[in-house]
Short mmCIF file of C-alpha atoms in Angstrom, two decimals:
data_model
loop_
_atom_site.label_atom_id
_atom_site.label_comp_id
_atom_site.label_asym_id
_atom_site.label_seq_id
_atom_site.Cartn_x
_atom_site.Cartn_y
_atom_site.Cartn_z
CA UNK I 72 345.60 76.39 199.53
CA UNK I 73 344.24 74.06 202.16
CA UNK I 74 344.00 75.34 205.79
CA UNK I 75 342.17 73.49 209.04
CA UNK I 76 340.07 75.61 210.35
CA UNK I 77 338.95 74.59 214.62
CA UNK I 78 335.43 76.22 213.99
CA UNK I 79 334.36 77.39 210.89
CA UNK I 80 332.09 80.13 210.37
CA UNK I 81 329.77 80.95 207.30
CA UNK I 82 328.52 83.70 205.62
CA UNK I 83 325.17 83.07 204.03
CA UNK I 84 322.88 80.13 204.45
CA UNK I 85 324.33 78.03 201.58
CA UNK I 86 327.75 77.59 203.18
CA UNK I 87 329.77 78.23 200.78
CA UNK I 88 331.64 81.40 201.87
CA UNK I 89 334.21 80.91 204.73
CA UNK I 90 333.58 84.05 207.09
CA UNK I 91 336.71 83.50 209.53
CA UNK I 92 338.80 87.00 209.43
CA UNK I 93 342.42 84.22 210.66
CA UNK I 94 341.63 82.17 207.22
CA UNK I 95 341.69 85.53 205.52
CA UNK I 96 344.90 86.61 206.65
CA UNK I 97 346.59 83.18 205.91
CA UNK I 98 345.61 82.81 202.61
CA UNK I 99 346.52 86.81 201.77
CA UNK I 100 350.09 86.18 203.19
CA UNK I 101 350.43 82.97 201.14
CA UNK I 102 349.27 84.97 198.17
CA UNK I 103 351.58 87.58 198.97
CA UNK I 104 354.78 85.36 199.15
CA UNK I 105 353.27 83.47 196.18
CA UNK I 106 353.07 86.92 194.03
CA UNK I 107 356.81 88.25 195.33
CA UNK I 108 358.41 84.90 194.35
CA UNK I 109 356.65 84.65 190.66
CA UNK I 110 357.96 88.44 189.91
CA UNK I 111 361.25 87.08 191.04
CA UNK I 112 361.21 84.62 188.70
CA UNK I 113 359.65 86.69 186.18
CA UNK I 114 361.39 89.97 186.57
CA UNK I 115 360.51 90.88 182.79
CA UNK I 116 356.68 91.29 183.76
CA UNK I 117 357.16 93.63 186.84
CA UNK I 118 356.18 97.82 186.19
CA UNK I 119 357.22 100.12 188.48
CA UNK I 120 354.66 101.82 190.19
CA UNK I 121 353.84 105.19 191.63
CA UNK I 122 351.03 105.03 194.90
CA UNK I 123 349.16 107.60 195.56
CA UNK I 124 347.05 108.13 198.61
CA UNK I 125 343.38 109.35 197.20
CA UNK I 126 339.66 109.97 199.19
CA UNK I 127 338.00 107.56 197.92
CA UNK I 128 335.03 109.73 196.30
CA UNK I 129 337.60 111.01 194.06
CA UNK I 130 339.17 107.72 192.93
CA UNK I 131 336.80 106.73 189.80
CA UNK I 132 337.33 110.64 188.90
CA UNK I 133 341.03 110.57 188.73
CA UNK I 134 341.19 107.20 186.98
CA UNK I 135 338.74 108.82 184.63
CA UNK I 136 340.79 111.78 184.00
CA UNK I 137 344.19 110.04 183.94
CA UNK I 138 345.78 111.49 186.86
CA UNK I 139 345.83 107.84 187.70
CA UNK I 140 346.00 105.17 185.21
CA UNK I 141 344.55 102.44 187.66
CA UNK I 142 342.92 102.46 191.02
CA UNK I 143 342.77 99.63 193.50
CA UNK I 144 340.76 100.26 196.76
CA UNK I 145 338.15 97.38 197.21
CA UNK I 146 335.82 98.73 194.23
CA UNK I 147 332.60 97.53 193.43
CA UNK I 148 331.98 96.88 190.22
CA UNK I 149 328.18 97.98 189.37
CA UNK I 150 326.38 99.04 186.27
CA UNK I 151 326.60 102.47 187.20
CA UNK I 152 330.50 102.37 187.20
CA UNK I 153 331.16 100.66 184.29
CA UNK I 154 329.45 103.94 182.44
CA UNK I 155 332.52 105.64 183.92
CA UNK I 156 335.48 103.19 183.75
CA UNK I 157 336.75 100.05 182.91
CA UNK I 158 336.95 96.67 185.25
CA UNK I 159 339.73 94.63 185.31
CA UNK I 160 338.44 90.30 185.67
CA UNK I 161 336.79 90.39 189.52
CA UNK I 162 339.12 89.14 192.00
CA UNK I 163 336.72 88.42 194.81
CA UNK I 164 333.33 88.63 196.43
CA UNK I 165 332.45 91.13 199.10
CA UNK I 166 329.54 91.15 201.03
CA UNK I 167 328.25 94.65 202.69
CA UNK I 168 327.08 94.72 206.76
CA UNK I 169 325.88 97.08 208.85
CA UNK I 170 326.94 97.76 212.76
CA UNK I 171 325.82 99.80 215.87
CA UNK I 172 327.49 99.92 219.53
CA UNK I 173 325.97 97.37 220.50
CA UNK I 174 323.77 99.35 223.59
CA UNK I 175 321.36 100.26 220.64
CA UNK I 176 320.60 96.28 219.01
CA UNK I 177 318.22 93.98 220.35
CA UNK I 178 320.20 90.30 220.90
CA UNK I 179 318.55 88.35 217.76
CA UNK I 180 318.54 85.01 219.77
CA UNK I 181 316.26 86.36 222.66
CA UNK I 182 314.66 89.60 220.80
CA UNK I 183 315.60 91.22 224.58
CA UNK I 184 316.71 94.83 224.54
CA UNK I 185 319.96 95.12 225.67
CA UNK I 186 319.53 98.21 227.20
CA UNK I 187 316.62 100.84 227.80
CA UNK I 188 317.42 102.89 225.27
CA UNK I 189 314.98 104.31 222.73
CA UNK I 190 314.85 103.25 218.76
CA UNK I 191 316.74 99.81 219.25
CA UNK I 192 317.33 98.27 216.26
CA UNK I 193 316.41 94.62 216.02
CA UNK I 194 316.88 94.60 211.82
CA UNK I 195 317.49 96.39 208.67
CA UNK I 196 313.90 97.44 208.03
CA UNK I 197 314.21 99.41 211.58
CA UNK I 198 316.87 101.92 209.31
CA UNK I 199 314.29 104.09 207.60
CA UNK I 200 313.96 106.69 210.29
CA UNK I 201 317.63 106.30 211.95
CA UNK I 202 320.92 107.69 211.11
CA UNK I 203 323.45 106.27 208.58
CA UNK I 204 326.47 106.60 208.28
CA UNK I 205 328.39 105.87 204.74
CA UNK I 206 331.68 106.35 202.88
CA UNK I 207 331.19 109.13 200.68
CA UNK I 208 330.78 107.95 196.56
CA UNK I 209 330.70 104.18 198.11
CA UNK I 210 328.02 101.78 196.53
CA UNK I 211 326.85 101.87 200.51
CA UNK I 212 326.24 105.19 199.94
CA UNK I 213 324.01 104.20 197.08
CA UNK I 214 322.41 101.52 198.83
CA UNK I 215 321.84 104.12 201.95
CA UNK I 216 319.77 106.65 199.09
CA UNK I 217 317.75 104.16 197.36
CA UNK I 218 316.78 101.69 200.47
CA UNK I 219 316.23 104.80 203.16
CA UNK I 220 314.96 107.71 201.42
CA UNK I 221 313.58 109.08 204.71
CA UNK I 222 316.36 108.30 206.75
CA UNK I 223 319.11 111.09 207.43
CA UNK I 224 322.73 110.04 205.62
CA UNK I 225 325.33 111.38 206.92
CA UNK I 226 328.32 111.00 204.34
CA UNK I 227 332.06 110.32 205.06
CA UNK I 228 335.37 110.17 203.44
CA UNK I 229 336.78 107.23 204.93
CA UNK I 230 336.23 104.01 206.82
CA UNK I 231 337.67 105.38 210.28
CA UNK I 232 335.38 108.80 210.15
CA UNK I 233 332.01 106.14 209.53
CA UNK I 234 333.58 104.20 212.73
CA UNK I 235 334.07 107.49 214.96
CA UNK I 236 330.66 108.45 213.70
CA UNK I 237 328.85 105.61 215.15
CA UNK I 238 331.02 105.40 218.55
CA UNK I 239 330.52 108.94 219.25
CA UNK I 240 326.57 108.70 218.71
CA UNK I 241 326.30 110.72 215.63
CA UNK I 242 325.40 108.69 213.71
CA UNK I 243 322.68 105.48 215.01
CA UNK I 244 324.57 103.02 212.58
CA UNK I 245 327.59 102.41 209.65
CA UNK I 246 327.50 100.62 206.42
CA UNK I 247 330.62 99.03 205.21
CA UNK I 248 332.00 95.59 203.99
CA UNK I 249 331.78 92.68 205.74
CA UNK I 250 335.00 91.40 205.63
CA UNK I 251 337.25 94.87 206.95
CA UNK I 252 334.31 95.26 209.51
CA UNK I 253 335.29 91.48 211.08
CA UNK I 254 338.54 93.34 212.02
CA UNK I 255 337.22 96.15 213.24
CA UNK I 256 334.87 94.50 215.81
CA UNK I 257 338.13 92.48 217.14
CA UNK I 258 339.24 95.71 218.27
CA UNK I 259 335.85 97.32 219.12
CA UNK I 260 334.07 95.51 221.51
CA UNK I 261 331.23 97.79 222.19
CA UNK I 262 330.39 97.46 218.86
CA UNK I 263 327.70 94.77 216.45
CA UNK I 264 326.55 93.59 213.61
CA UNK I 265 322.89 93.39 212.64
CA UNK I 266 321.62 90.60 210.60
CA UNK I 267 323.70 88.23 207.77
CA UNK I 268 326.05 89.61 205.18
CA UNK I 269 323.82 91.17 201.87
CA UNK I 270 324.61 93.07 198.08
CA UNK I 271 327.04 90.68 197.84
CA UNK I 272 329.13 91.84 194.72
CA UNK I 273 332.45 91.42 192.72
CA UNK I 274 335.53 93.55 193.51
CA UNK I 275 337.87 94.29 190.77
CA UNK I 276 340.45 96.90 189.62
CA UNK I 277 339.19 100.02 187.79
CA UNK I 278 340.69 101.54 184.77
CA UNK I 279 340.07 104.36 182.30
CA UNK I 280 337.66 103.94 178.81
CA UNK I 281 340.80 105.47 177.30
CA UNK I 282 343.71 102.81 178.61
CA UNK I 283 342.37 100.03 176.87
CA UNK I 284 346.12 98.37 176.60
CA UNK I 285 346.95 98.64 179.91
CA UNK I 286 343.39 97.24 180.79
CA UNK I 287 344.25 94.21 178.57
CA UNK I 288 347.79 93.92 179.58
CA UNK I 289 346.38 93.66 183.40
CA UNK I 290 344.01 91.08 182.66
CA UNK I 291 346.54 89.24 180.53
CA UNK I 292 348.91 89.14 183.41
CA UNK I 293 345.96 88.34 185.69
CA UNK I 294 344.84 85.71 184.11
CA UNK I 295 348.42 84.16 183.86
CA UNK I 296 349.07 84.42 187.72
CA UNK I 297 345.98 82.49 188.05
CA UNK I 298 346.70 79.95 185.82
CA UNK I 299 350.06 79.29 187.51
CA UNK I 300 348.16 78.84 190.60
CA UNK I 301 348.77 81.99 192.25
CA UNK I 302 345.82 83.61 192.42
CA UNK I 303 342.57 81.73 193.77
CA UNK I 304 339.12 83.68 193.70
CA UNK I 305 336.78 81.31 194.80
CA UNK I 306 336.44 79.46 198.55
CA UNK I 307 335.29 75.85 198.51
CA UNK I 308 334.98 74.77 202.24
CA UNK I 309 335.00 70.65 202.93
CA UNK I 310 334.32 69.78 206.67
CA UNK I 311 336.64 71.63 208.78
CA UNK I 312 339.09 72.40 205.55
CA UNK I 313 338.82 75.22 203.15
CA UNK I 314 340.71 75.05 199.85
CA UNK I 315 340.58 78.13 197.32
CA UNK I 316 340.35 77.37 193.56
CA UNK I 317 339.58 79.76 190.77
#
């Protein structure tokens, strides 16, 4: 998929991550269409499956227990998971940010308060004492206990309790991915980001140790919508242009 994009922004210094939320949407939709129109063809392949709406603390628990025999929810895969469950092959790359209103950073181009307030926060090192708010059982939440022992944590079960925790002032600042947090700042003006995208890591579809067929039969049928060119993991950006290729 090739897409012209006006003005291109990057995550990371080497460029090679496209960080515009519109170029995300695009390519999802084409993706989308892409998927519905190879089951069409290929009605023999299709399952039918049964959603259900989980916290997502519990989600590697019910996978592991087989009250669900797959769970999709932007996982990280770490070493400490895979003792649990099963990965299916990673299907992208998800960098982790963290955001404040923005009354409590300092603006990193001029290092100038942007208000009077005490314990602005000009970078990550100024977390130890402050704070943070996290998704309950999320690898931020992980992050949160091993980077800021002295730091207060205030766990969550979902994305929109982290956000109402750091616009009401409960909490001084939020951890979450940096791609679903582009959205949110669209929509929440008051609120920033402080510093570049970090922990970037894989994101992938868990399974249980005990499913191994229908681990192999997802990966089989993974691997096959990639090869027919639906699926594209990777971003390769060329001037203004960003094409996606596996």
């Amino acid at each position: 998929i090739s897409i012209k994009v006006a003005e291109p922004q990057f995550e990371g210094q080497t460029k090679t991550k496209l960080g515009n939320t519109e170029a995300k949407s695009f390519t999802q939709k084409a993706l989308n269409d892409a998927v519905g129109e190879w089951f069409e063809r290929n009605p023999s392949e299709g399952k039918e499956i049964k959603f259900s709406d989980m916290e997502f603390g519990s989600l590697i628990a019910a996978v592991s227990s087989g009250k669900a025999d797959m769970i999709a929810s932007s996982i990280y895969v770490t070493d400490e998971r895979k003792k649990q469950i099963d990965f299916s092959d990673a299907y992208y790359e998800m960098g982790t940010r963290v955001f404040a209103l923005k009354d409590r950073l300092i603006d990193a181009s001029t290092k100038i308060p942007n208000s009077n307030q005490k314990s602005l926060i000009t970078s990550l090192d100024d977390l130890k004492n402050k704070r943070i708010g996290v998704m309950l059982g999320s690898t931020h939440d992980a992050f949160a206990h091993k980077h800021y022992p002295q730091a207060e944590i205030l766990q969550y079960k979902g994305p929109a309790d982290v956000l109402l925790g750091v616009k009401s002032g409960k909490v001084d600042v939020g951890i979450y991915n940096s791609v679903s947090l582009a959205e949110i700042l669209k929509v929440n003006l008051d609120l920033g980001v402080i510093e570049k995208p970090f922990e970037f890591s894989p994101l992938a579809f868990g399974f249980s140790k005990n499913n191994t067929e229908l681990h192999s039969q997802f990966n089989s049928f993974f691997k096959t919508i990639k090869d027919n060119g639906v699926d594209r993991k990777s971003t390769r950006l060329n001037s203004s242009h960003v094409s996606e290729s596996r």
